[in-house]
């Protein structure tokens, strides 16, 4: 089965990103494929490299990054939601005349068209968060 995953919930104030990660990891281990992971709303903070969780908590940014690299996953971050929340890559930082950026590959800023395309291509679009 081909899945795409939509995450809404905060990376740090909800279990959405962690639950989605566990689902994705399990699905891949079971032989399924994942077309795209789409971070929307508060979940865009997952793409920020500047978060530094306490040592007794998992680093969800790093977990997604490693899973994406191991399985060549497409991690797409809603650009409108990200910019609104101060999450940006080098190109967007330059475009908005900011002195720094906090997101980079494998996370990719893009629009809702990527979510629509994922819903069309995938057998199932699974959502996590409220």
CSV table of N, CA and C in Angstrom, one decimal:
chain,number,residue,atom,x,y,z
A,1,UNK,N,0.8,-1.2,0.0
A,1,UNK,CA,0.0,0.0,0.0
A,1,UNK,C,0.9,1.2,0.0
A,2,UNK,N,0.4,2.3,-0.7
A,2,UNK,CA,1.2,3.5,-0.7
A,2,UNK,C,0.5,4.6,0.2
A,3,UNK,N,1.2,5.0,1.2
A,3,UNK,CA,0.7,6.0,2.1
A,3,UNK,C,1.3,7.4,1.9
A,4,UNK,N,0.5,8.4,2.3
A,4,UNK,CA,1.0,9.7,2.5
A,4,UNK,C,0.5,10.1,3.9
A,5,UNK,N,1.3,10.9,4.6
A,5,UNK,CA,1.0,11.2,6.0
A,5,UNK,C,0.9,12.8,6.1
A,6,UNK,N,-0.1,13.2,6.8
A,6,UNK,CA,-0.4,14.6,7.1
A,6,UNK,C,-0.3,14.8,8.6
A,7,UNK,N,0.6,15.7,9.1
A,7,UNK,CA,0.7,15.9,10.5
A,7,UNK,C,0.3,17.4,10.8
A,8,UNK,N,-0.6,17.6,11.8
A,8,UNK,CA,-1.0,18.9,12.2
A,8,UNK,C,-0.4,19.3,13.5
A,9,UNK,N,-0.3,18.4,14.4
A,9,UNK,CA,0.0,18.7,15.8
A,9,UNK,C,1.4,19.2,16.1
A,10,UNK,N,1.6,19.9,17.1
A,10,UNK,CA,2.9,20.5,17.5
A,10,UNK,C,3.9,19.3,17.7
A,11,UNK,N,5.1,19.6,17.3
A,11,UNK,CA,6.2,18.6,17.5
A,11,UNK,C,6.5,18.5,19.0
A,12,UNK,N,6.2,19.5,19.8
A,12,UNK,CA,6.6,19.4,21.2
A,12,UNK,C,5.5,19.5,22.2
A,13,UNK,N,4.3,19.8,21.8
A,13,UNK,CA,3.2,19.9,22.7
A,13,UNK,C,2.1,18.9,22.5
A,14,UNK,N,2.4,17.9,21.6
A,14,UNK,CA,1.4,16.9,21.3
A,14,UNK,C,2.2,15.6,20.9
A,15,UNK,N,1.6,14.5,20.8
A,15,UNK,CA,2.2,13.3,20.4
A,15,UNK,C,2.1,13.0,18.9
A,16,UNK,N,1.5,14.0,18.1
A,16,UNK,CA,1.2,13.8,16.7
A,16,UNK,C,2.4,13.4,15.9
A,17,UNK,N,3.5,14.1,16.0
A,17,UNK,CA,4.7,13.9,15.2
A,17,UNK,C,5.3,12.6,15.6
A,18,UNK,N,5.3,12.2,16.9
A,18,UNK,CA,5.9,11.0,17.3
A,18,UNK,C,5.1,9.8,16.9
A,19,UNK,N,3.7,9.9,17.0
A,19,UNK,CA,2.9,8.8,16.6
A,19,UNK,C,2.9,8.6,15.1
A,20,UNK,N,3.0,9.7,14.3
A,20,UNK,CA,3.1,9.6,12.9
A,20,UNK,C,4.5,8.9,12.5
A,21,UNK,N,5.5,9.3,13.2
A,21,UNK,CA,6.8,8.7,13.0
A,21,UNK,C,6.8,7.2,13.2
A,22,UNK,N,6.1,6.8,14.3
A,22,UNK,CA,6.1,5.3,14.6
A,22,UNK,C,5.2,4.6,13.6
A,23,UNK,N,4.2,5.3,13.1
A,23,UNK,CA,3.3,4.7,12.1
A,23,UNK,C,4.2,4.5,10.8
A,24,UNK,N,4.9,5.5,10.4
A,24,UNK,CA,5.7,5.5,9.2
A,24,UNK,C,6.8,4.4,9.3
A,25,UNK,N,7.5,4.4,10.4
A,25,UNK,CA,8.5,3.4,10.6
A,25,UNK,C,7.9,2.0,10.5
A,26,UNK,N,6.8,1.7,11.2
A,26,UNK,CA,6.2,0.4,11.1
A,26,UNK,C,5.7,0.1,9.8
A,27,UNK,N,5.1,1.0,9.1
A,27,UNK,CA,4.6,0.7,7.7
A,27,UNK,C,5.7,0.4,6.8
A,28,UNK,N,6.8,1.1,6.9
A,28,UNK,CA,8.0,0.8,6.0
A,28,UNK,C,8.6,-0.6,6.4
A,29,UNK,N,8.6,-0.9,7.6
A,29,UNK,CA,9.1,-2.3,8.1
A,29,UNK,C,8.2,-3.4,7.6
A,30,UNK,N,6.9,-3.1,7.4
A,30,UNK,CA,5.9,-4.1,7.0
A,30,UNK,C,5.9,-4.2,5.4
A,31,UNK,N,6.8,-3.4,4.8
A,31,UNK,CA,6.8,-3.5,3.3
A,31,UNK,C,6.0,-2.5,2.5
A,32,UNK,N,5.3,-1.6,3.2
A,32,UNK,CA,4.5,-0.6,2.6
A,32,UNK,C,5.5,0.5,2.1
A,33,UNK,N,4.9,1.4,1.2
A,33,UNK,CA,5.7,2.6,0.8
A,33,UNK,C,5.0,3.8,1.2
A,34,UNK,N,5.9,4.9,1.4
A,34,UNK,CA,5.4,6.2,1.8
A,34,UNK,C,5.7,7.2,0.7
A,35,UNK,N,4.7,7.8,0.2
A,35,UNK,CA,4.9,8.8,-0.9
A,35,UNK,C,5.4,10.1,-0.3
A,36,UNK,N,4.7,10.6,0.7
A,36,UNK,CA,5.1,11.9,1.2
A,36,UNK,C,4.7,12.1,2.7
A,37,UNK,N,5.4,12.8,3.4
A,37,UNK,CA,5.1,13.3,4.8
A,37,UNK,C,4.9,14.8,4.6
A,38,UNK,N,3.7,15.3,5.1
A,38,UNK,CA,3.4,16.7,4.9
A,38,UNK,C,3.2,17.3,6.3
A,39,UNK,N,4.0,18.3,6.7
A,39,UNK,CA,3.9,19.0,8.0
A,39,UNK,C,3.1,20.2,7.8
A,40,UNK,N,2.0,20.4,8.6
A,40,UNK,CA,1.1,21.5,8.4
A,40,UNK,C,0.8,22.1,9.8
A,41,UNK,N,0.5,23.4,9.9
A,41,UNK,CA,0.1,24.0,11.2
A,41,UNK,C,1.3,24.0,12.1
A,42,UNK,N,1.0,23.7,13.4
A,42,UNK,CA,2.1,23.7,14.4
A,42,UNK,C,3.2,22.6,14.1
A,43,UNK,N,2.9,21.6,13.4
A,43,UNK,CA,3.9,20.6,13.1
A,43,UNK,C,5.1,21.1,12.3
A,44,UNK,N,5.0,22.2,11.7
A,44,UNK,CA,6.1,22.8,10.9
A,44,UNK,C,7.4,23.0,11.8
A,45,UNK,N,7.2,23.1,13.1
A,45,UNK,CA,8.3,23.3,14.0
A,45,UNK,C,9.2,22.0,14.0
A,46,UNK,N,8.7,20.9,13.5
A,46,UNK,CA,9.5,19.7,13.4
A,46,UNK,C,10.7,19.9,12.5
A,47,UNK,N,10.5,20.8,11.5
A,47,UNK,CA,11.6,21.0,10.5
A,47,UNK,C,12.7,21.9,11.1
A,48,UNK,N,12.5,22.5,12.2
A,48,UNK,CA,13.5,23.5,12.7
A,48,UNK,C,14.7,22.7,13.4
A,49,UNK,N,15.9,23.1,12.9
A,49,UNK,CA,17.1,22.5,13.5
A,49,UNK,C,17.5,23.1,14.8
A,50,UNK,N,16.8,24.2,15.2
A,50,UNK,CA,17.2,24.9,16.4
A,50,UNK,C,16.6,24.3,17.7
A,51,UNK,N,15.7,23.4,17.5
A,51,UNK,CA,15.1,22.8,18.8
A,51,UNK,C,16.1,21.9,19.4
A,52,UNK,N,16.2,22.0,20.7
A,52,UNK,CA,17.1,21.2,21.5
A,52,UNK,C,16.4,20.5,22.7
A,53,UNK,N,15.7,19.4,22.4
A,53,UNK,CA,14.9,18.7,23.4
A,53,UNK,C,15.8,18.2,24.6
A,54,UNK,N,15.3,18.1,25.8
A,54,UNK,CA,16.1,17.5,26.9
A,54,UNK,C,16.6,16.1,26.5
A,55,UNK,N,17.6,15.7,27.2
A,55,UNK,CA,18.3,14.4,26.9
A,55,UNK,C,17.3,13.2,27.1
A,56,UNK,N,16.3,13.4,27.9
A,56,UNK,CA,15.4,12.2,28.2
A,56,UNK,C,14.3,12.2,27.2
A,57,UNK,N,14.2,13.1,26.2
A,57,UNK,CA,13.2,13.1,25.2
A,57,UNK,C,13.8,12.8,23.9
A,58,UNK,N,13.0,12.2,23.0
A,58,UNK,CA,13.5,11.9,21.6
A,58,UNK,C,13.5,13.2,20.8
A,59,UNK,N,14.5,13.3,19.9
A,59,UNK,CA,14.6,14.5,19.1
A,59,UNK,C,13.8,14.2,17.8
A,60,UNK,N,12.6,14.6,17.7
A,60,UNK,CA,11.7,14.2,16.6
A,60,UNK,C,12.2,14.8,15.3
A,61,UNK,N,12.9,15.9,15.3
A,61,UNK,CA,13.5,16.5,14.1
A,61,UNK,C,14.5,15.5,13.5
A,62,UNK,N,15.3,15.0,14.4
A,62,UNK,CA,16.4,14.0,13.9
A,62,UNK,C,15.8,12.7,13.5
A,63,UNK,N,14.8,12.2,14.3
A,63,UNK,CA,14.2,10.9,13.9
A,63,UNK,C,13.6,11.0,12.5
A,64,UNK,N,12.9,12.0,12.2
A,64,UNK,CA,12.3,12.1,10.8
A,64,UNK,C,13.4,12.3,9.8
A,65,UNK,N,14.4,13.0,10.1
A,65,UNK,CA,15.5,13.2,9.2
A,65,UNK,C,16.2,11.9,8.8
A,66,UNK,N,16.5,11.1,9.9
A,66,UNK,CA,17.1,9.8,9.7
A,66,UNK,C,16.2,8.9,8.9
A,67,UNK,N,14.9,8.8,9.2
A,67,UNK,CA,14.0,8.0,8.5
A,67,UNK,C,13.9,8.4,7.0
A,68,UNK,N,13.9,9.7,6.8
A,68,UNK,CA,13.8,10.2,5.4
A,68,UNK,C,15.0,9.8,4.6
A,69,UNK,N,16.2,9.9,5.2
A,69,UNK,CA,17.4,9.6,4.5
A,69,UNK,C,17.5,8.1,4.3
A,70,UNK,N,17.1,7.3,5.2
A,70,UNK,CA,17.2,5.9,5.1
A,70,UNK,C,16.3,5.3,4.0
A,71,UNK,N,15.1,6.0,3.8
A,71,UNK,CA,14.1,5.5,2.9
A,71,UNK,C,13.8,6.4,1.8
A,72,UNK,N,14.6,7.4,1.6
A,72,UNK,CA,14.4,8.4,0.6
A,72,UNK,C,12.9,9.0,0.6
A,73,UNK,N,12.5,9.4,1.8
A,73,UNK,CA,11.2,10.0,2.0
A,73,UNK,C,11.1,11.5,1.6
A,74,UNK,N,10.0,11.9,1.2
A,74,UNK,CA,9.7,13.3,0.9
A,74,UNK,C,9.1,14.0,2.1
A,75,UNK,N,9.9,14.8,2.8
A,75,UNK,CA,9.4,15.6,3.9
A,75,UNK,C,9.1,17.0,3.5
A,76,UNK,N,7.8,17.3,3.3
A,76,UNK,CA,7.3,18.6,2.8
A,76,UNK,C,6.7,19.4,4.0
A,77,UNK,N,7.1,20.6,4.1
A,77,UNK,CA,6.7,21.5,5.1
A,77,UNK,C,5.9,22.6,4.5
A,78,UNK,N,4.6,22.8,4.9
A,78,UNK,CA,3.8,23.9,4.3
A,78,UNK,C,4.5,25.2,4.5
A,79,UNK,N,4.8,25.9,3.4
A,79,UNK,CA,5.5,27.1,3.4
A,79,UNK,C,4.8,28.2,4.1
A,80,UNK,N,3.5,28.4,3.9
A,80,UNK,CA,2.8,29.4,4.5
A,80,UNK,C,2.8,29.3,6.0
A,81,UNK,N,2.5,28.1,6.5
A,81,UNK,CA,2.5,27.8,7.9
A,81,UNK,C,3.9,28.0,8.5
A,82,UNK,N,4.9,27.6,7.8
A,82,UNK,CA,6.3,27.6,8.3
A,82,UNK,C,6.8,29.1,8.4
A,83,UNK,N,6.5,29.9,7.4
A,83,UNK,CA,7.0,31.3,7.4
A,83,UNK,C,6.3,32.0,8.5
A,84,UNK,N,5.0,31.8,8.7
A,84,UNK,CA,4.2,32.4,9.8
A,84,UNK,C,4.8,32.1,11.1
A,85,UNK,N,5.4,30.9,11.3
A,85,UNK,CA,6.0,30.5,12.6
A,85,UNK,C,7.5,30.6,12.7
A,86,UNK,N,8.1,31.3,11.7
A,86,UNK,CA,9.5,31.5,11.8
A,86,UNK,C,10.4,30.3,11.4
A,87,UNK,N,9.8,29.4,10.6
A,87,UNK,CA,10.6,28.3,10.1
A,87,UNK,C,10.9,28.5,8.7
A,88,UNK,N,12.2,28.6,8.3
A,88,UNK,CA,12.5,28.9,6.9
A,88,UNK,C,13.8,28.3,6.5
A,89,UNK,N,14.0,28.0,5.2
A,89,UNK,CA,15.2,27.5,4.7
A,89,UNK,C,16.0,28.7,4.2
A,90,UNK,N,17.2,28.4,3.6
A,90,UNK,CA,18.1,29.4,3.2
A,90,UNK,C,17.5,30.4,2.2
A,91,UNK,N,16.8,29.8,1.2
A,91,UNK,CA,16.2,30.6,0.1
A,91,UNK,C,15.2,31.5,0.6
A,92,UNK,N,14.3,31.0,1.5
A,92,UNK,CA,13.3,31.9,2.1
A,92,UNK,C,13.8,33.0,3.0
A,93,UNK,N,14.9,32.6,3.7
A,93,UNK,CA,15.5,33.6,4.6
A,93,UNK,C,16.1,34.8,3.7
A,94,UNK,N,16.7,34.4,2.6
A,94,UNK,CA,17.2,35.4,1.7
A,94,UNK,C,16.1,36.3,1.1
A,95,UNK,N,15.0,35.6,0.7
A,95,UNK,CA,13.9,36.3,0.1
A,95,UNK,C,13.2,37.3,1.0
A,96,UNK,N,13.2,36.9,2.3
A,96,UNK,CA,12.5,37.7,3.3
A,96,UNK,C,13.5,38.6,4.1
A,97,UNK,N,14.8,38.6,3.6
A,97,UNK,CA,15.8,39.4,4.1
A,97,UNK,C,16.1,39.2,5.6
A,98,UNK,N,16.1,37.9,5.9
A,98,UNK,CA,16.4,37.5,7.3
A,98,UNK,C,17.9,37.1,7.4
A,99,UNK,N,18.5,37.2,8.5
A,99,UNK,CA,19.9,36.9,8.7
A,99,UNK,C,20.3,35.5,8.9
A,100,UNK,N,19.3,34.6,9.1
A,100,UNK,CA,19.6,33.2,9.4
A,100,UNK,C,18.4,32.4,8.9
A,101,UNK,N,18.6,31.1,8.9
A,101,UNK,CA,17.6,30.1,8.6
A,101,UNK,C,17.7,28.9,9.6
A,102,UNK,N,16.6,28.1,9.7
A,102,UNK,CA,16.7,27.0,10.6
A,102,UNK,C,16.1,25.7,10.1
A,103,UNK,N,16.0,25.6,8.8
A,103,UNK,CA,15.6,24.4,8.2
A,103,UNK,C,16.3,24.1,6.9
A,104,UNK,N,16.6,22.8,6.6
A,104,UNK,CA,17.3,22.4,5.4
A,104,UNK,C,16.9,21.0,5.1
A,105,UNK,N,17.4,20.5,4.0
A,105,UNK,CA,17.2,19.1,3.5
A,105,UNK,C,17.4,18.1,4.6
A,106,UNK,N,16.6,17.1,4.7
A,106,UNK,CA,15.6,16.7,3.8
A,106,UNK,C,14.3,17.3,3.9
A,107,UNK,N,14.1,18.3,4.8
A,107,UNK,CA,12.9,19.0,4.9
A,107,UNK,C,12.8,20.0,3.7
A,108,UNK,N,11.6,20.1,3.1
A,108,UNK,CA,11.5,21.0,1.9
A,108,UNK,C,10.2,21.9,2.1
A,109,UNK,N,10.4,23.2,2.0
A,109,UNK,CA,9.2,24.1,2.1
A,109,UNK,C,8.5,24.1,0.7
A,110,UNK,N,7.2,23.9,0.8
A,110,UNK,CA,6.4,23.9,-0.4
A,110,UNK,C,5.0,24.2,-0.1
A,111,UNK,N,4.2,24.3,-1.1
A,111,UNK,CA,2.8,24.7,-1.0
A,111,UNK,C,1.8,23.5,-0.8
A,112,UNK,N,0.5,23.8,-0.6
A,112,UNK,CA,-0.5,22.8,-0.4
A,112,UNK,C,-0.7,22.0,-1.7
A,113,UNK,N,-0.2,22.4,-2.8
A,113,UNK,CA,-0.3,21.6,-4.0
A,113,UNK,C,0.3,20.2,-3.8
A,114,UNK,N,1.4,20.2,-3.0
A,114,UNK,CA,2.1,19.0,-2.7
A,114,UNK,C,1.2,18.0,-1.9
A,115,UNK,N,0.4,18.6,-1.0
A,115,UNK,CA,-0.5,17.8,-0.2
A,115,UNK,C,-1.6,17.2,-1.1
A,116,UNK,N,-2.2,18.1,-2.0
A,116,UNK,CA,-3.2,17.6,-2.9
A,116,UNK,C,-2.7,16.5,-3.8
A,117,UNK,N,-1.5,16.7,-4.3
A,117,UNK,CA,-0.9,15.6,-5.2
A,117,UNK,C,-0.7,14.3,-4.4
A,118,UNK,N,-0.3,14.4,-3.2
A,118,UNK,CA,0.0,13.2,-2.4
A,118,UNK,C,-1.3,12.5,-2.1
A,119,UNK,N,-2.4,13.2,-1.9
A,119,UNK,CA,-3.7,12.6,-1.7
A,119,UNK,C,-4.2,11.9,-2.9
A,120,UNK,N,-3.9,12.4,-4.1
A,120,UNK,CA,-4.4,11.8,-5.3
A,120,UNK,C,-3.6,10.6,-5.6
A,121,UNK,N,-2.3,10.6,-5.4
A,121,UNK,CA,-1.4,9.5,-5.8
A,121,UNK,C,-1.4,8.4,-4.8
A,122,UNK,N,-1.6,8.6,-3.5
A,122,UNK,CA,-1.5,7.6,-2.5
A,122,UNK,C,-2.8,6.8,-2.4
A,123,UNK,N,-2.7,5.6,-1.9
A,123,UNK,CA,-3.8,4.8,-1.6
A,123,UNK,C,-4.6,5.3,-0.4
A,124,UNK,N,-3.8,5.8,0.6
A,124,UNK,CA,-4.4,6.3,1.8
A,124,UNK,C,-3.6,7.6,2.2
A,125,UNK,N,-4.3,8.6,2.7
A,125,UNK,CA,-3.7,9.8,3.3
A,125,UNK,C,-4.1,9.7,4.8
A,126,UNK,N,-3.1,9.5,5.7
A,126,UNK,CA,-3.3,9.3,7.1
A,126,UNK,C,-3.0,10.6,7.8
A,127,UNK,N,-3.9,11.1,8.7
A,127,UNK,CA,-3.6,12.3,9.4
A,127,UNK,C,-3.4,12.1,10.9
A,128,UNK,N,-2.5,12.9,11.4
A,128,UNK,CA,-2.2,12.9,12.8
A,128,UNK,C,-2.3,14.3,13.4
A,129,UNK,N,-3.0,14.5,14.5
A,129,UNK,CA,-3.1,15.8,15.1
A,129,UNK,C,-4.5,16.3,15.0
A,130,UNK,N,-4.7,17.5,15.6
A,130,UNK,CA,-6.1,18.1,15.6
A,130,UNK,C,-6.0,19.5,15.0
